[in-house]
mmCIF file of C-alpha atoms and ligand atoms in Angstrom:
data_model
loop_
_atom_site.group_PDB
_atom_site.id
_atom_site.type_symbol
_atom_site.label_atom_id
_atom_site.label_comp_id
_atom_site.label_asym_id
_atom_site.label_seq_id
_atom_site.Cartn_x
_atom_site.Cartn_y
_atom_site.Cartn_z
ATOM 1 C CA MET A 1 -20.428 -10.062 -9.462
ATOM 2 C CA LYS A 2 -20.940 -13.246 -9.004
ATOM 3 C CA ARG A 3 -21.434 -14.868 -5.546
ATOM 4 C CA ILE A 4 -21.192 -19.128 -5.276
ATOM 5 C CA LEU A 5 -23.589 -19.747 -2.442
ATOM 6 C CA PHE A 6 -21.488 -20.581 0.389
ATOM 7 C CA GLY A 7 -23.576 -23.467 2.123
ATOM 8 C CA THR A 8 -24.602 -25.720 -0.945
ATOM 9 C CA ALA A 9 -20.526 -25.708 -0.908
ATOM 10 C CA LEU A 10 -20.109 -26.673 2.260
ATOM 11 C CA VAL A 11 -22.367 -29.306 2.020
ATOM 12 C CA LEU A 12 -20.958 -30.434 -1.649
ATOM 13 C CA ALA A 13 -17.429 -30.255 0.355
ATOM 14 C CA LEU A 14 -18.699 -31.762 3.537
ATOM 15 C CA SER A 15 -20.878 -34.924 1.972
ATOM 16 C CA GLY A 16 -18.461 -35.495 -0.889
ATOM 17 C CA CYS A 17 -20.912 -35.567 -4.203
ATOM 18 C CA SER A 18 -18.754 -31.903 -4.844
ATOM 19 C CA GLY A 19 -19.573 -33.789 -8.810
ATOM 20 C CA ASP A 20 -22.471 -35.105 -8.473
ATOM 21 C CA ALA A 21 -24.357 -31.602 -10.274
ATOM 22 C CA ALA A 22 -28.063 -33.950 -10.075
ATOM 23 C CA GLU A 23 -28.352 -33.447 -5.674
ATOM 24 C CA VAL A 24 -27.980 -29.393 -5.981
ATOM 25 C CA SER A 25 -30.848 -27.760 -4.890
ATOM 26 C CA ASP A 26 -30.996 -24.155 -5.643
ATOM 27 C CA ALA A 27 -34.354 -23.192 -3.583
ATOM 28 C CA PRO A 28 -34.180 -19.417 -2.226
ATOM 29 C CA HIS A 29 -31.774 -18.784 0.850
ATOM 30 C CA GLU A 30 -32.039 -16.696 3.785
ATOM 31 C CA SER A 31 -29.075 -14.706 4.527
ATOM 32 C CA PRO A 32 -29.569 -10.908 3.772
ATOM 33 C CA GLY A 33 -27.010 -9.526 1.893
ATOM 34 C CA ARG A 34 -26.053 -12.709 -0.309
ATOM 35 C CA THR A 35 -27.032 -12.690 -4.251
ATOM 36 C CA MET A 36 -27.727 -16.143 -4.850
ATOM 37 C CA THR A 37 -25.390 -17.668 -8.375
ATOM 38 C CA HIS A 38 -27.419 -20.797 -10.098
ATOM 39 C CA LEU A 39 -24.904 -23.768 -9.673
ATOM 40 C CA THR A 40 -24.906 -25.295 -12.761
ATOM 41 C CA VAL A 41 -23.136 -28.363 -13.171
ATOM 42 C CA GLU A 42 -20.382 -26.375 -15.349
ATOM 43 C CA ASN A 43 -19.781 -23.955 -11.271
ATOM 44 C CA LEU A 44 -20.293 -27.165 -9.985
ATOM 45 C CA ASP A 45 -16.917 -28.922 -10.837
ATOM 46 C CA ILE A 46 -15.120 -25.935 -10.428
ATOM 47 C CA LEU A 47 -16.261 -24.881 -6.553
ATOM 48 C CA PRO A 48 -13.742 -24.596 -3.671
ATOM 49 C CA GLU A 49 -13.345 -27.546 -1.697
ATOM 50 C CA VAL A 50 -14.136 -25.768 1.406
ATOM 51 C CA GLU A 51 -13.308 -27.016 5.221
ATOM 52 C CA VAL A 52 -13.639 -25.799 8.347
ATOM 53 C CA ILE A 53 -11.756 -25.784 11.629
ATOM 54 C CA ASP A 54 -12.137 -25.236 15.618
ATOM 55 C CA GLY A 55 -14.096 -22.443 13.458
ATOM 56 C CA VAL A 56 -11.479 -21.625 10.858
ATOM 57 C CA THR A 57 -13.068 -21.492 6.539
ATOM 58 C CA TYR A 58 -10.321 -23.220 4.740
ATOM 59 C CA MET A 59 -10.736 -23.720 0.994
ATOM 60 C CA ASP A 60 -8.427 -25.521 -1.288
ATOM 61 C CA GLY A 61 -6.941 -25.677 1.778
ATOM 62 C CA ILE A 62 -5.765 -21.588 1.663
ATOM 63 C CA LEU A 63 -7.742 -20.117 4.882
ATOM 64 C CA ILE A 64 -10.302 -16.696 4.479
ATOM 65 C CA VAL A 65 -10.747 -14.150 6.156
ATOM 66 C CA ASN A 66 -12.820 -11.252 4.930
ATOM 67 C CA GLU A 67 -15.819 -9.980 4.921
ATOM 68 C CA ASP A 68 -18.352 -12.820 4.902
ATOM 69 C CA TYR A 69 -15.779 -15.329 5.870
ATOM 70 C CA GLU A 70 -14.897 -14.907 9.850
ATOM 71 C CA LEU A 71 -12.049 -15.935 12.316
ATOM 72 C CA PRO A 72 -13.301 -17.508 16.815
ATOM 73 C CA GLN A 73 -12.076 -15.167 18.952
ATOM 74 C CA ASP A 74 -10.249 -17.085 20.663
ATOM 75 C CA TYR A 75 -8.308 -17.656 16.993
ATOM 76 C CA ASN A 76 -4.875 -16.522 18.089
ATOM 77 C CA PRO A 77 -1.437 -18.228 16.242
ATOM 78 C CA GLY A 78 0.239 -15.232 16.526
ATOM 79 C CA LEU A 79 2.708 -13.626 12.980
ATOM 80 C CA LEU A 80 2.942 -17.979 11.833
ATOM 81 C CA GLN A 81 6.861 -18.719 11.358
ATOM 82 C CA GLU A 82 6.678 -19.863 7.889
ATOM 83 C CA VAL A 83 5.235 -16.135 6.964
ATOM 84 C CA ILE A 84 8.311 -14.974 9.183
ATOM 85 C CA ASP A 85 10.940 -16.562 6.855
ATOM 86 C CA ALA A 86 9.091 -16.011 4.139
ATOM 87 C CA TYR A 87 9.398 -11.923 5.089
ATOM 88 C CA THR A 88 12.645 -12.060 5.441
ATOM 89 C CA GLU A 89 13.745 -14.178 2.946
ATOM 90 C CA MET A 90 11.585 -11.644 0.319
ATOM 91 C CA THR A 91 12.950 -8.614 2.355
ATOM 92 C CA SER A 92 16.599 -9.699 2.590
ATOM 93 C CA ALA A 93 16.664 -10.023 -1.489
ATOM 94 C CA GLY A 94 15.233 -6.343 -1.448
ATOM 95 C CA ALA A 95 17.808 -5.434 0.785
ATOM 96 C CA ASP A 96 20.256 -7.109 -1.661
ATOM 97 C CA GLU A 97 19.000 -4.533 -3.994
ATOM 98 C CA GLY A 98 19.677 -1.442 -1.157
ATOM 99 C CA LEU A 99 16.289 -1.147 -0.611
ATOM 100 C CA GLN A 100 14.237 -0.964 3.025
ATOM 101 C CA PHE A 101 11.565 -2.496 4.802
ATOM 102 C CA VAL A 102 9.923 -2.418 7.669
ATOM 103 C CA MET A 103 6.893 -5.084 8.795
ATOM 104 C CA VAL A 104 4.791 -1.622 10.216
ATOM 105 C CA SER A 105 1.986 -4.155 11.410
ATOM 106 C CA GLY A 106 1.716 -8.342 12.164
ATOM 107 C CA PHE A 107 -0.305 -10.104 13.803
ATOM 108 C CA ARG A 108 -3.626 -8.678 15.876
ATOM 109 C CA THR A 109 -5.762 -10.162 18.734
ATOM 110 C CA TYR A 110 -9.948 -10.199 18.009
ATOM 111 C CA GLN A 111 -9.818 -8.020 21.032
ATOM 112 C CA GLU A 112 -6.946 -6.010 19.428
ATOM 113 C CA GLN A 113 -9.258 -5.279 16.472
ATOM 114 C CA GLU A 114 -11.953 -4.751 18.701
ATOM 115 C CA GLN A 115 -10.015 -2.033 20.290
ATOM 116 C CA LEU A 116 -9.171 -0.654 16.402
ATOM 117 C CA TYR A 117 -12.639 -0.976 14.996
ATOM 118 C CA ASN A 118 -14.634 1.207 18.151
ATOM 119 C CA ASP A 119 -11.175 3.470 18.167
ATOM 120 C CA TYR A 120 -11.823 4.381 14.584
ATOM 121 C CA VAL A 121 -15.634 4.332 14.466
ATOM 122 C CA ALA A 122 -15.469 7.199 17.289
ATOM 123 C CA ARG A 123 -12.454 9.375 15.997
ATOM 124 C CA GLU A 124 -14.272 8.895 11.823
ATOM 125 C CA GLY A 125 -17.480 7.542 12.193
ATOM 126 C CA GLN A 126 -18.748 4.285 11.193
ATOM 127 C CA GLU A 127 -18.981 4.348 7.347
ATOM 128 C CA GLU A 128 -15.208 6.313 7.028
ATOM 129 C CA ALA A 129 -14.670 3.211 9.614
ATOM 130 C CA ASP A 130 -16.107 0.034 8.169
ATOM 131 C CA GLN A 131 -13.902 1.607 4.307
ATOM 132 C CA TYR A 132 -10.793 1.113 6.421
ATOM 133 C CA SER A 133 -10.661 -0.986 8.624
ATOM 134 C CA ALA A 134 -11.936 -4.745 9.530
ATOM 135 C CA LEU A 135 -14.776 -6.210 11.923
ATOM 136 C CA PRO A 136 -13.063 -7.833 14.657
ATOM 137 C CA GLY A 137 -13.106 -11.432 13.334
ATOM 138 C CA HIS A 138 -13.232 -10.455 9.642
ATOM 139 C CA SER A 139 -9.176 -9.061 9.811
ATOM 140 C CA GLU A 140 -7.135 -11.086 8.090
ATOM 141 C CA HIS A 141 -4.684 -9.270 10.506
ATOM 142 C CA GLN A 142 -5.143 -11.567 13.753
ATOM 143 C CA SER A 143 -4.733 -15.345 10.553
ATOM 144 C CA GLY A 144 -1.003 -14.363 12.092
ATOM 145 C CA LEU A 145 -1.014 -14.954 7.557
ATOM 146 C CA ALA A 146 -0.620 -11.418 7.173
ATOM 147 C CA PHE A 147 1.543 -8.327 8.274
ATOM 148 C CA ASP A 148 1.963 -4.790 6.679
ATOM 149 C CA ILE A 149 5.160 -3.291 5.072
ATOM 150 C CA GLY A 150 6.555 -0.389 4.304
ATOM 151 C CA SER A 151 10.267 1.220 3.106
ATOM 152 C CA THR A 152 12.433 2.321 6.064
ATOM 153 C CA VAL A 153 11.251 5.948 4.223
ATOM 154 C CA SER A 154 7.912 5.999 4.375
ATOM 155 C CA ALA A 155 7.275 4.470 7.285
ATOM 156 C CA SER A 156 8.751 7.025 8.845
ATOM 157 C CA THR A 157 6.771 9.651 7.114
ATOM 158 C CA ILE A 158 3.085 10.408 6.156
ATOM 159 C CA ASP A 159 4.279 12.731 3.347
ATOM 160 C CA VAL A 160 5.237 9.865 1.771
ATOM 161 C CA SER A 161 3.445 6.586 0.248
ATOM 162 C CA PHE A 162 4.234 3.442 -0.095
ATOM 163 C CA GLU A 163 2.650 2.842 -3.202
ATOM 164 C CA ASP A 164 5.323 5.598 -4.774
ATOM 165 C CA THR A 165 8.561 4.437 -3.706
ATOM 166 C CA PRO A 166 11.112 1.575 -4.917
ATOM 167 C CA GLU A 167 10.692 -0.598 -2.641
ATOM 168 C CA TYR A 168 7.088 -1.240 -3.567
ATOM 169 C CA GLU A 169 8.282 -1.129 -7.289
ATOM 170 C CA TRP A 170 10.517 -3.751 -6.801
ATOM 171 C CA MET A 171 7.816 -5.812 -4.711
ATOM 172 C CA LYS A 172 4.543 -5.690 -6.657
ATOM 173 C CA ASP A 173 6.468 -8.112 -8.671
ATOM 174 C CA ALA A 174 8.556 -10.053 -6.420
ATOM 175 C CA ALA A 175 6.290 -11.013 -3.625
ATOM 176 C CA HIS A 176 4.875 -13.565 -5.261
ATOM 177 C CA GLU A 177 8.082 -15.441 -5.320
ATOM 178 C CA TYR A 178 8.179 -15.760 -1.828
ATOM 179 C CA GLY A 179 4.033 -16.650 -1.892
ATOM 180 C CA PHE A 180 2.904 -13.527 -1.413
ATOM 181 C CA ILE A 181 0.117 -11.533 -2.721
ATOM 182 C CA ILE A 182 -0.745 -7.900 -2.358
ATOM 183 C CA ARG A 183 -3.936 -9.225 -0.745
ATOM 184 C CA TYR A 184 -6.513 -5.467 -1.845
ATOM 185 C CA GLN A 185 -5.430 -4.405 -4.958
ATOM 186 C CA GLU A 186 -6.498 -1.768 -6.661
ATOM 187 C CA GLY A 187 -9.574 -1.969 -9.097
ATOM 188 C CA LYS A 188 -10.553 -5.314 -6.745
ATOM 189 C CA GLU A 189 -12.329 -2.798 -4.404
ATOM 190 C CA ASP A 190 -15.920 -4.357 -4.941
ATOM 191 C CA ILE A 191 -14.693 -8.247 -4.626
ATOM 192 C CA THR A 192 -12.073 -8.005 -2.433
ATOM 193 C CA GLY A 193 -14.603 -5.520 0.291
ATOM 194 C CA ILE A 194 -11.250 -3.425 1.423
ATOM 195 C CA ASN A 195 -9.762 -0.061 -0.060
ATOM 196 C CA PHE A 196 -6.263 -0.668 -2.370
ATOM 197 C CA GLU A 197 -4.068 -1.584 0.716
ATOM 198 C CA PRO A 198 -0.556 -1.795 -1.215
ATOM 199 C CA TRP A 199 1.651 -2.513 2.213
ATOM 200 C CA HIS A 200 -0.899 -5.589 3.451
ATOM 201 C CA LEU A 201 0.696 -8.770 1.897
ATOM 202 C CA ARG A 202 -1.357 -11.936 2.743
ATOM 203 C CA TYR A 203 0.959 -15.424 3.430
ATOM 204 C CA VAL A 204 -1.017 -17.893 0.493
ATOM 205 C CA GLY A 205 2.364 -20.056 -0.413
ATOM 206 C CA VAL A 206 4.337 -19.842 -3.326
ATOM 207 C CA GLU A 207 2.217 -22.144 -6.147
ATOM 208 C CA ALA A 208 -0.889 -19.831 -5.415
ATOM 209 C CA ALA A 209 0.616 -15.939 -5.173
ATOM 210 C CA THR A 210 2.116 -16.446 -7.746
ATOM 211 C CA GLU A 211 -1.209 -17.784 -9.688
ATOM 212 C CA MET A 212 -2.917 -15.338 -8.680
ATOM 213 C CA TYR A 213 0.421 -13.302 -10.176
ATOM 214 C CA ASP A 214 0.332 -14.184 -13.472
ATOM 215 C CA GLU A 215 -4.464 -14.306 -14.170
ATOM 216 C CA GLY A 216 -4.639 -10.783 -11.975
ATOM 217 C CA LEU A 217 -6.249 -12.784 -9.286
ATOM 218 C CA VAL A 218 -7.888 -11.316 -5.011
ATOM 219 C CA LEU A 219 -8.233 -14.265 -2.878
ATOM 220 C CA GLU A 220 -11.993 -14.361 -4.233
ATOM 221 C CA GLU A 221 -11.339 -14.798 -7.512
ATOM 222 C CA TYR A 222 -8.657 -17.233 -6.827
ATOM 223 C CA LEU A 223 -10.495 -19.530 -4.687
ATOM 224 C CA ARG A 224 -13.713 -18.346 -7.750
ATOM 225 C CA ILE A 225 -15.741 -17.254 -4.590
ATOM 226 C CA ARG A 226 -16.992 -13.564 -6.527
HETATM 227 ZN ZN1 ZN B 301 -3.164 -5.462 7.404
#
C-alpha cells in the first residue's frame, strides 16, 4: 500500500517548495502504523497541496476526513447548502425516472458521533465497532459534506438492502453528475479503512466526482495519499 508521509507534504506545501526535490529528507518517522514512502522527484510532483485551516485538512482544496485525518471537536457546519442543493437536484432527476430517495442520515456533530461509537462498542464490542463506525472526529458526517441515502423501500425495511434497489442502480452511475462520490467503495476497504457503503455519499463537486468516477478511484487514491 502506498502512503505518502503527511508531515513532509505539509511542510512542502507550507514552504511553497513542493516542486523542489532536493530539500526532501527521508529520515525515519516516529508515527506508529504509518508506512514511509520514499519521496522521489517523480512522486513529489504529484503530492497534493495540503492546507490546514482551523484544524481542518484540505488537499487540493478538498476537505479530507478519514482514519488518519480528523475534524476538530467544535467543527459544526451543519449540512452545507450546496450539498442540500445538489441532493435536491439529483433526487428530482431520479424522481423523473420514477425513483424515490430519502436522506437517512445527514449531519452529525462530534458529540453525536461519540455517542454513536460508544453505543456501538457497548453493543458489539470495539473490534466490530471499529469496522462499522468511525471514531469521533473521524466521521465524514461531521464535515457537512456527507450523508446516507436510501430508497423509500430500503429505508423502511431491513429486508431490502439499498444496494439491491433500482434507486442505487441508477444513482451509482449518476451521482457524479451532481458532484457526489460513493465514498466507501467495494474492493477499496483497505484504502478507505471502511467497509463498502453504497448509501454513503460525499460531495466533492462535479469535476472531482466525475474524474473519480471515470477512473474508478476513491478519494484517498484521487488525492494520492494511499
Ligand atoms: Zn454515512
